[in-house]
PDB file of C-alpha atoms and ligand atoms in Angstrom:
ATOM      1  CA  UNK A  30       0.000   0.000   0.000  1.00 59.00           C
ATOM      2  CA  UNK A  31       2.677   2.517  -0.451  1.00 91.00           C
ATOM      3  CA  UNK A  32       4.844   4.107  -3.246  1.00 95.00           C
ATOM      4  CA  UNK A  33       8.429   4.492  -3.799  1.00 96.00           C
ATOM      5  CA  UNK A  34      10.444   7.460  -4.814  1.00 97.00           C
ATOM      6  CA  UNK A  35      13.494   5.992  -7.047  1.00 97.00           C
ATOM      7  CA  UNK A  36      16.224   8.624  -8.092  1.00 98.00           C
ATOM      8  CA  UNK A  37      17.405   6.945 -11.272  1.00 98.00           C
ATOM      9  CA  UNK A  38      21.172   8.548 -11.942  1.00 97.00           C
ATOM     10  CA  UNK A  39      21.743  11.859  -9.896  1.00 96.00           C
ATOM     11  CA  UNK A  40      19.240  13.254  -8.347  1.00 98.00           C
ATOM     12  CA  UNK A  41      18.844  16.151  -5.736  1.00 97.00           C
ATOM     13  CA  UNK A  42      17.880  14.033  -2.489  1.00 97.00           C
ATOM     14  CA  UNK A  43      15.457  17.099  -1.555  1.00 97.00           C
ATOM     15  CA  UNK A  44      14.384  17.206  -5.267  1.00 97.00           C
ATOM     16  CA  UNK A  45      12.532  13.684  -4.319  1.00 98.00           C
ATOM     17  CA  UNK A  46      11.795  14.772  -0.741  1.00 97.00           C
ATOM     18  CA  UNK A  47       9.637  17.435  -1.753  1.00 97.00           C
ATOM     19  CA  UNK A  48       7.661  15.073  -3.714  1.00 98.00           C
ATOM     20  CA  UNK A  49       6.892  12.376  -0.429  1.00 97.00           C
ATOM     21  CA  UNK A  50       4.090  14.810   1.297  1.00 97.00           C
ATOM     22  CA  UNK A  51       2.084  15.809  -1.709  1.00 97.00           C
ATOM     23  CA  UNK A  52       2.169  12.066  -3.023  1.00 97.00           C
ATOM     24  CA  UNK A  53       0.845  11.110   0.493  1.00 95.00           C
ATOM     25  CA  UNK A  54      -1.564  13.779   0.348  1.00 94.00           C
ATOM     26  CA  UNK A  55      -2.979  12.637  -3.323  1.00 94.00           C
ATOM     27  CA  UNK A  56      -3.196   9.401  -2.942  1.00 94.00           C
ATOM     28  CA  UNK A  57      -3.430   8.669   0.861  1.00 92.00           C
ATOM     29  CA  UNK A  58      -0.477   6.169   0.961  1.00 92.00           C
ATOM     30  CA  UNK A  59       2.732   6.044   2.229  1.00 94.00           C
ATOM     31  CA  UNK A  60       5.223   6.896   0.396  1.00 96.00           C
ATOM     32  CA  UNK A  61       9.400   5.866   0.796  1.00 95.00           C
ATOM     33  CA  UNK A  62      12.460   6.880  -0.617  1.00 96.00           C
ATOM     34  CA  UNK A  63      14.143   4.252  -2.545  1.00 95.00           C
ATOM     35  CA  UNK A  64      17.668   3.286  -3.755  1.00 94.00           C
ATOM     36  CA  UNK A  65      18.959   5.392  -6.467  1.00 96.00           C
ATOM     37  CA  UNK A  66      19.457   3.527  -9.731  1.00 96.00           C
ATOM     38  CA  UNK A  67      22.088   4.066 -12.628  1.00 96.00           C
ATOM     39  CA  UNK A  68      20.648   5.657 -15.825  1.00 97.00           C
ATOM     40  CA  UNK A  69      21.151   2.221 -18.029  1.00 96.00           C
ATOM     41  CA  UNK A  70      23.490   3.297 -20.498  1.00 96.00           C
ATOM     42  CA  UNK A  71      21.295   0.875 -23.286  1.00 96.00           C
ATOM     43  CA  UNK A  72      18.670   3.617 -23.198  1.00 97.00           C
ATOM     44  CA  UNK A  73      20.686   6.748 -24.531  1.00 97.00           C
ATOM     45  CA  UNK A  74      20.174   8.116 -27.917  1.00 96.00           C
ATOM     46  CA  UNK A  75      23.483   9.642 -28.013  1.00 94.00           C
ATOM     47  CA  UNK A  76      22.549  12.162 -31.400  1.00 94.00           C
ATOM     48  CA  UNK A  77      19.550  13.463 -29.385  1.00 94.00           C
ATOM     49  CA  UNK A  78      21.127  13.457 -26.382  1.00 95.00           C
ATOM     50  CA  UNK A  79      18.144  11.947 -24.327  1.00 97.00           C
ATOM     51  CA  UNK A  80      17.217   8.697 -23.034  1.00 98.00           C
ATOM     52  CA  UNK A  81      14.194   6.156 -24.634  1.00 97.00           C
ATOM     53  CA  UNK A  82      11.383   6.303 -21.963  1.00 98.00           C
ATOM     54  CA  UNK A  83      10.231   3.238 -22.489  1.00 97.00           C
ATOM     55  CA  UNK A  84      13.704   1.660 -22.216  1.00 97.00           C
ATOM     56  CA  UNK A  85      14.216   3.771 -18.748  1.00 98.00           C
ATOM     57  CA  UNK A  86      10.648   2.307 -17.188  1.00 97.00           C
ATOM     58  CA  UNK A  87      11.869  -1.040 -18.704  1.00 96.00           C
ATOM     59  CA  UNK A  88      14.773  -1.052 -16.866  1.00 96.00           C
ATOM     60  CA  UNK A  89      12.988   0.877 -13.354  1.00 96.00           C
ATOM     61  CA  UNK A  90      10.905  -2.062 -13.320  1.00 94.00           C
ATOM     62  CA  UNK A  91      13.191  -4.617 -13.173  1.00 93.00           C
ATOM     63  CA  UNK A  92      15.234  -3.146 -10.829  1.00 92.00           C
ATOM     64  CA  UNK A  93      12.765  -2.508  -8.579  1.00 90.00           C
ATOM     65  CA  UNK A  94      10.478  -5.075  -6.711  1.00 82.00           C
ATOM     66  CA  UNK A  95       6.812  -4.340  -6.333  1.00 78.00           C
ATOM     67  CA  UNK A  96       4.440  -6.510  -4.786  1.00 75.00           C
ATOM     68  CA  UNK A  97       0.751  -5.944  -4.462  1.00 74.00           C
ATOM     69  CA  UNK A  98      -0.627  -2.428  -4.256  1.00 81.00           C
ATOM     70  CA  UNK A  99       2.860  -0.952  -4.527  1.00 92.00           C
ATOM     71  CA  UNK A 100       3.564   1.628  -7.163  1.00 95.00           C
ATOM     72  CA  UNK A 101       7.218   3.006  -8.180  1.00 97.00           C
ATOM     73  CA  UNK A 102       7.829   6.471  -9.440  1.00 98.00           C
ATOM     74  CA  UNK A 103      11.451   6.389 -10.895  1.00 98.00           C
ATOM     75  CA  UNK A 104      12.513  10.411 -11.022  1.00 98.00           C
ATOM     76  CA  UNK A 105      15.527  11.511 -13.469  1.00 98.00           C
ATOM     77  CA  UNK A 106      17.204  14.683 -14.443  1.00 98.00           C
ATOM     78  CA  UNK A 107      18.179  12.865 -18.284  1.00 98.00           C
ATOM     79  CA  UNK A 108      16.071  14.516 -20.517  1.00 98.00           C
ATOM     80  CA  UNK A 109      13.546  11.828 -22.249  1.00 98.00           C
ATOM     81  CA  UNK A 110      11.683  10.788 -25.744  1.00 97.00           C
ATOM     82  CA  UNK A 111       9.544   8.726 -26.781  1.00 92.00           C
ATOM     83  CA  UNK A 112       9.280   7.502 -30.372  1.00 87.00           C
ATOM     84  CA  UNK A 113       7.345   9.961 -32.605  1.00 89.00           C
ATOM     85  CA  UNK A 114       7.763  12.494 -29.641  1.00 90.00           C
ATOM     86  CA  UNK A 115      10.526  15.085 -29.652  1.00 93.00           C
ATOM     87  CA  UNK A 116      10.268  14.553 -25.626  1.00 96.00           C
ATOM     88  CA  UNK A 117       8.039  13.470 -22.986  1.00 96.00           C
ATOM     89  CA  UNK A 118       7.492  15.068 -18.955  1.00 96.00           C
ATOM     90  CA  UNK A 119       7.012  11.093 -18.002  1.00 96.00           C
ATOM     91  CA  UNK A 120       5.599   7.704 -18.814  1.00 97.00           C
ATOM     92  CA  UNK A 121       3.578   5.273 -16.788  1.00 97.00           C
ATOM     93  CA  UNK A 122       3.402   1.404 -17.080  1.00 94.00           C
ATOM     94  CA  UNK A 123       1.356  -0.928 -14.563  1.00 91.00           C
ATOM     95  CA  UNK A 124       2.913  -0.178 -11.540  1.00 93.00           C
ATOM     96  CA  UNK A 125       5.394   1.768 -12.072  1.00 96.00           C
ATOM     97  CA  UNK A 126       5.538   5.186 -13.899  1.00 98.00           C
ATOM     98  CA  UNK A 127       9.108   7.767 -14.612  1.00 98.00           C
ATOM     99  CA  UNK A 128       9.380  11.545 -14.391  1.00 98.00           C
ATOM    100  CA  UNK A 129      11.765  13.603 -15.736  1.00 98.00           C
ATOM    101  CA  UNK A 130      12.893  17.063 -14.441  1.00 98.00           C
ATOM    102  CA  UNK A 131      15.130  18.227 -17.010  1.00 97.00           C
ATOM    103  CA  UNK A 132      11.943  20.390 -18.381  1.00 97.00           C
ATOM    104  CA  UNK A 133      10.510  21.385 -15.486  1.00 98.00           C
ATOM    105  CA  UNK A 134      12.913  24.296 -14.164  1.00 98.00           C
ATOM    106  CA  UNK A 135      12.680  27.396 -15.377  1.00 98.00           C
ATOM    107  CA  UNK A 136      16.271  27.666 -16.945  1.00 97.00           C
ATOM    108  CA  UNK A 137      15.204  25.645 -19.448  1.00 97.00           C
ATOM    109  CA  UNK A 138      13.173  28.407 -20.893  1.00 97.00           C
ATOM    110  CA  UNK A 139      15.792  30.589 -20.772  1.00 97.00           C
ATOM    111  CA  UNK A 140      14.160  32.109 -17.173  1.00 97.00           C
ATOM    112  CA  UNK A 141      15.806  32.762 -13.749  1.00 97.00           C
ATOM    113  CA  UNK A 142      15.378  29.697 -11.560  1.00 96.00           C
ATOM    114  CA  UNK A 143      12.464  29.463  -9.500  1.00 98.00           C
ATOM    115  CA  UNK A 144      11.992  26.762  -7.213  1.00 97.00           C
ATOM    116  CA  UNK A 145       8.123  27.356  -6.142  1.00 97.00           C
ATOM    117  CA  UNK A 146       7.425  26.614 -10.422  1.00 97.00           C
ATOM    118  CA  UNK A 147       9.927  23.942 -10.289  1.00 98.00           C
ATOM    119  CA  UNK A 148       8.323  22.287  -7.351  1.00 97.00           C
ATOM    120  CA  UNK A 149       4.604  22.897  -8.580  1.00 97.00           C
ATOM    121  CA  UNK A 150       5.368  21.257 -12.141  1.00 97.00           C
ATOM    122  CA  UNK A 151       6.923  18.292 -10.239  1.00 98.00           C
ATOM    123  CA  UNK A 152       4.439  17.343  -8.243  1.00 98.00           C
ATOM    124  CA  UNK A 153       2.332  17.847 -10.954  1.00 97.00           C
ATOM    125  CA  UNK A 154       3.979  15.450 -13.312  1.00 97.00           C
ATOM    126  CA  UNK A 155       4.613  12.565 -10.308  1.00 98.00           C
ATOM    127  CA  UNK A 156       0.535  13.046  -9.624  1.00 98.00           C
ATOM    128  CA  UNK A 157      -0.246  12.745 -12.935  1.00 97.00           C
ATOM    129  CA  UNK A 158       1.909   9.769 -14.103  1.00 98.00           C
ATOM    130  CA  UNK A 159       1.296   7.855 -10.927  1.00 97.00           C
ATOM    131  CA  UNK A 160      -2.785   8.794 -11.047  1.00 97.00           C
ATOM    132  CA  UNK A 161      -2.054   6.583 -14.715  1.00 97.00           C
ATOM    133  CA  UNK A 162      -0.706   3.544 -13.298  1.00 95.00           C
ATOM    134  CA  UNK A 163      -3.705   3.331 -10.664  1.00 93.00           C
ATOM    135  CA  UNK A 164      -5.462   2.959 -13.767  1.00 94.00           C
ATOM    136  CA  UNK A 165      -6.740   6.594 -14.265  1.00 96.00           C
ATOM    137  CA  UNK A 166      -6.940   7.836 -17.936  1.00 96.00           C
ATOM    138  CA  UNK A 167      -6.315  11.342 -19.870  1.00 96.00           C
ATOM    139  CA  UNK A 168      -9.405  13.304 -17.934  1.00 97.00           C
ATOM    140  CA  UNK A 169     -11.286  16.646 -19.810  1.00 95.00           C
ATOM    141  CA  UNK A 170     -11.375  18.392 -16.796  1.00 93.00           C
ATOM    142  CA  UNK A 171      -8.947  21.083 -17.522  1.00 89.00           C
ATOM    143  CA  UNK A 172      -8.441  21.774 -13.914  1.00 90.00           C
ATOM    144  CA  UNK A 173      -7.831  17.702 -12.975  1.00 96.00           C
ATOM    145  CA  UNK A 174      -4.061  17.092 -12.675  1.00 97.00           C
ATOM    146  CA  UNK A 175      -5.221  14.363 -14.946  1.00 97.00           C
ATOM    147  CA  UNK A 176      -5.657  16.566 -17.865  1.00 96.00           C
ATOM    148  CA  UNK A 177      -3.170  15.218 -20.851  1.00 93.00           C
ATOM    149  CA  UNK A 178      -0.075  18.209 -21.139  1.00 89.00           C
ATOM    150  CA  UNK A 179       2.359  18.345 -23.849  1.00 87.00           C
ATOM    151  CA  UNK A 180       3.707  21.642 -23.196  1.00 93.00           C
ATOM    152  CA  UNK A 181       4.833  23.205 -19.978  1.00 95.00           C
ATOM    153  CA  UNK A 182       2.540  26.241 -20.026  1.00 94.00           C
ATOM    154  CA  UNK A 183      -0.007  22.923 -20.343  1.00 93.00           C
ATOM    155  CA  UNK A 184       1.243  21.718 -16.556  1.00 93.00           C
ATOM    156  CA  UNK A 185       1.324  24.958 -15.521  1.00 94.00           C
ATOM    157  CA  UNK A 186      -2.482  25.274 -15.683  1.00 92.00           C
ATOM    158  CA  UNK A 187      -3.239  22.882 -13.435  1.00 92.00           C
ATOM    159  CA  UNK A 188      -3.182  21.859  -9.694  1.00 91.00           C
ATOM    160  CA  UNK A 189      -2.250  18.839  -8.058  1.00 93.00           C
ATOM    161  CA  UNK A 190      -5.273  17.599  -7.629  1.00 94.00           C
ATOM    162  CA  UNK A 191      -7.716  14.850  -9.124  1.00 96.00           C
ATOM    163  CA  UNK A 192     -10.902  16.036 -10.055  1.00 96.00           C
ATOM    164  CA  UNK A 193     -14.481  14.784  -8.021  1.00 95.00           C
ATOM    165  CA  UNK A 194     -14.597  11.758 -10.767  1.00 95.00           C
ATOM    166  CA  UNK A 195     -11.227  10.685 -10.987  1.00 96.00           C
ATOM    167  CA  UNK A 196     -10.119  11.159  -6.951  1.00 93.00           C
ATOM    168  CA  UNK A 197     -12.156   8.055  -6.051  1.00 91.00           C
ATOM    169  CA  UNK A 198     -10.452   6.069  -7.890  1.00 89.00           C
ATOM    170  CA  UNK A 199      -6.885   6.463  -6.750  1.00 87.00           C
ATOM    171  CA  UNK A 200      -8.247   6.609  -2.882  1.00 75.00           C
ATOM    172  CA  UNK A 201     -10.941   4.405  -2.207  1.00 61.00           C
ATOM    173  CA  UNK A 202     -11.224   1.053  -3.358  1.00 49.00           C
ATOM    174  CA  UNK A 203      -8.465   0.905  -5.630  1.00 45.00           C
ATOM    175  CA  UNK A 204      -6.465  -1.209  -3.826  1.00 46.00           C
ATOM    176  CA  UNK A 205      -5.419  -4.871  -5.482  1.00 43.00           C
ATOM    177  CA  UNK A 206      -7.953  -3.783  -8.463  1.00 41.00           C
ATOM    178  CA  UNK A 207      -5.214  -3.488 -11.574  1.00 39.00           C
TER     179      UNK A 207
HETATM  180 ZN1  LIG B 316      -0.818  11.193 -19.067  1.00 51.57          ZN
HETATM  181 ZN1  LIG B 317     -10.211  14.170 -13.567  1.00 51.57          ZN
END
């Protein structure tokens, strides 16, 4: 019944602590700080310079055991793609789901750094690709941290939180139900 925070190559240790207490808050589970895990080399695409999601989860969810209602959130700083995509925020699978923060601080964009943004989108992202892998799908809601985003002033819009319709289902009765 709980969720693990995996830093997958170097990650700020208080990058993935400020996740643990809005995870616990939107989905009313513990949550635990993991091992980190190397970035497998396999998954680089050296003339993009950015790693194959799907390789990355691949690889998170071998490394890392999960047993019943357990969920994994693997969280990089390697920028990531996924075929046909010139980059993705995250991907989910079954249990366990991958964010990336390369795109989430402001520097990116060419702005000063600002870590209240930087902490919103990432919370934002883990909600969102973790709400998929309790079996939650794109929601129209455009305030539901559900809401599909492709761009960042697309995560930007929206909170943390799952809408009336889609909150159930990551917090009550959801548990063993894949
Ligand atoms: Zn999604
Ligand atoms: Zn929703």
């Amino acid at each position: 019944m709980s969720i693990v925070l995996v830093p997958i190559g170097k990650v700020d240790p208080a990058e993935i602590r400020m996740l643990e207490d809005p995870l616990e808050a939107a989905f009313s589970r513990g949550v635990a700080i993991g091992e980190e895990v190397p970035l497998p080399a396999a998954a680089r695409n050296a003339a993009r310079g950015q790693y194959d999601a799907e390789m990355v989860l691949e690889f998170l969810s071998l490394s890392v055991e999960t047993t019943g209602d357990g969920r994994v959130l693997g969280v990089t700083n390697a920028d990531l793609y996924f075929p046909g995509m010139n980059f993705v925020f995250g991907i989910a699978g079954r249990r366990c789901a991958l964010i990336s923060l390369h795109r989430l601080r402001q520097p990116f964009y060419s702005l000063p750094e600002d870590p209240a943004v930087f902490r919103h989108r990432a919370v934002v992202e883990a909600v969102h690709e973790l709400g998929h892998t309790f079996g939650l799908a794109h929601c129209k809601d455009p305030r539901c941290v559900m809401r599909f985003s492709n761009t960042i002033a697309e995560t930007d819009r929206k909170g943390p939180a799952f809408c009336t319709a889609c909150r159930p289902r990551v917090c009550t009765g959801a548990a063993g139900r894949r």
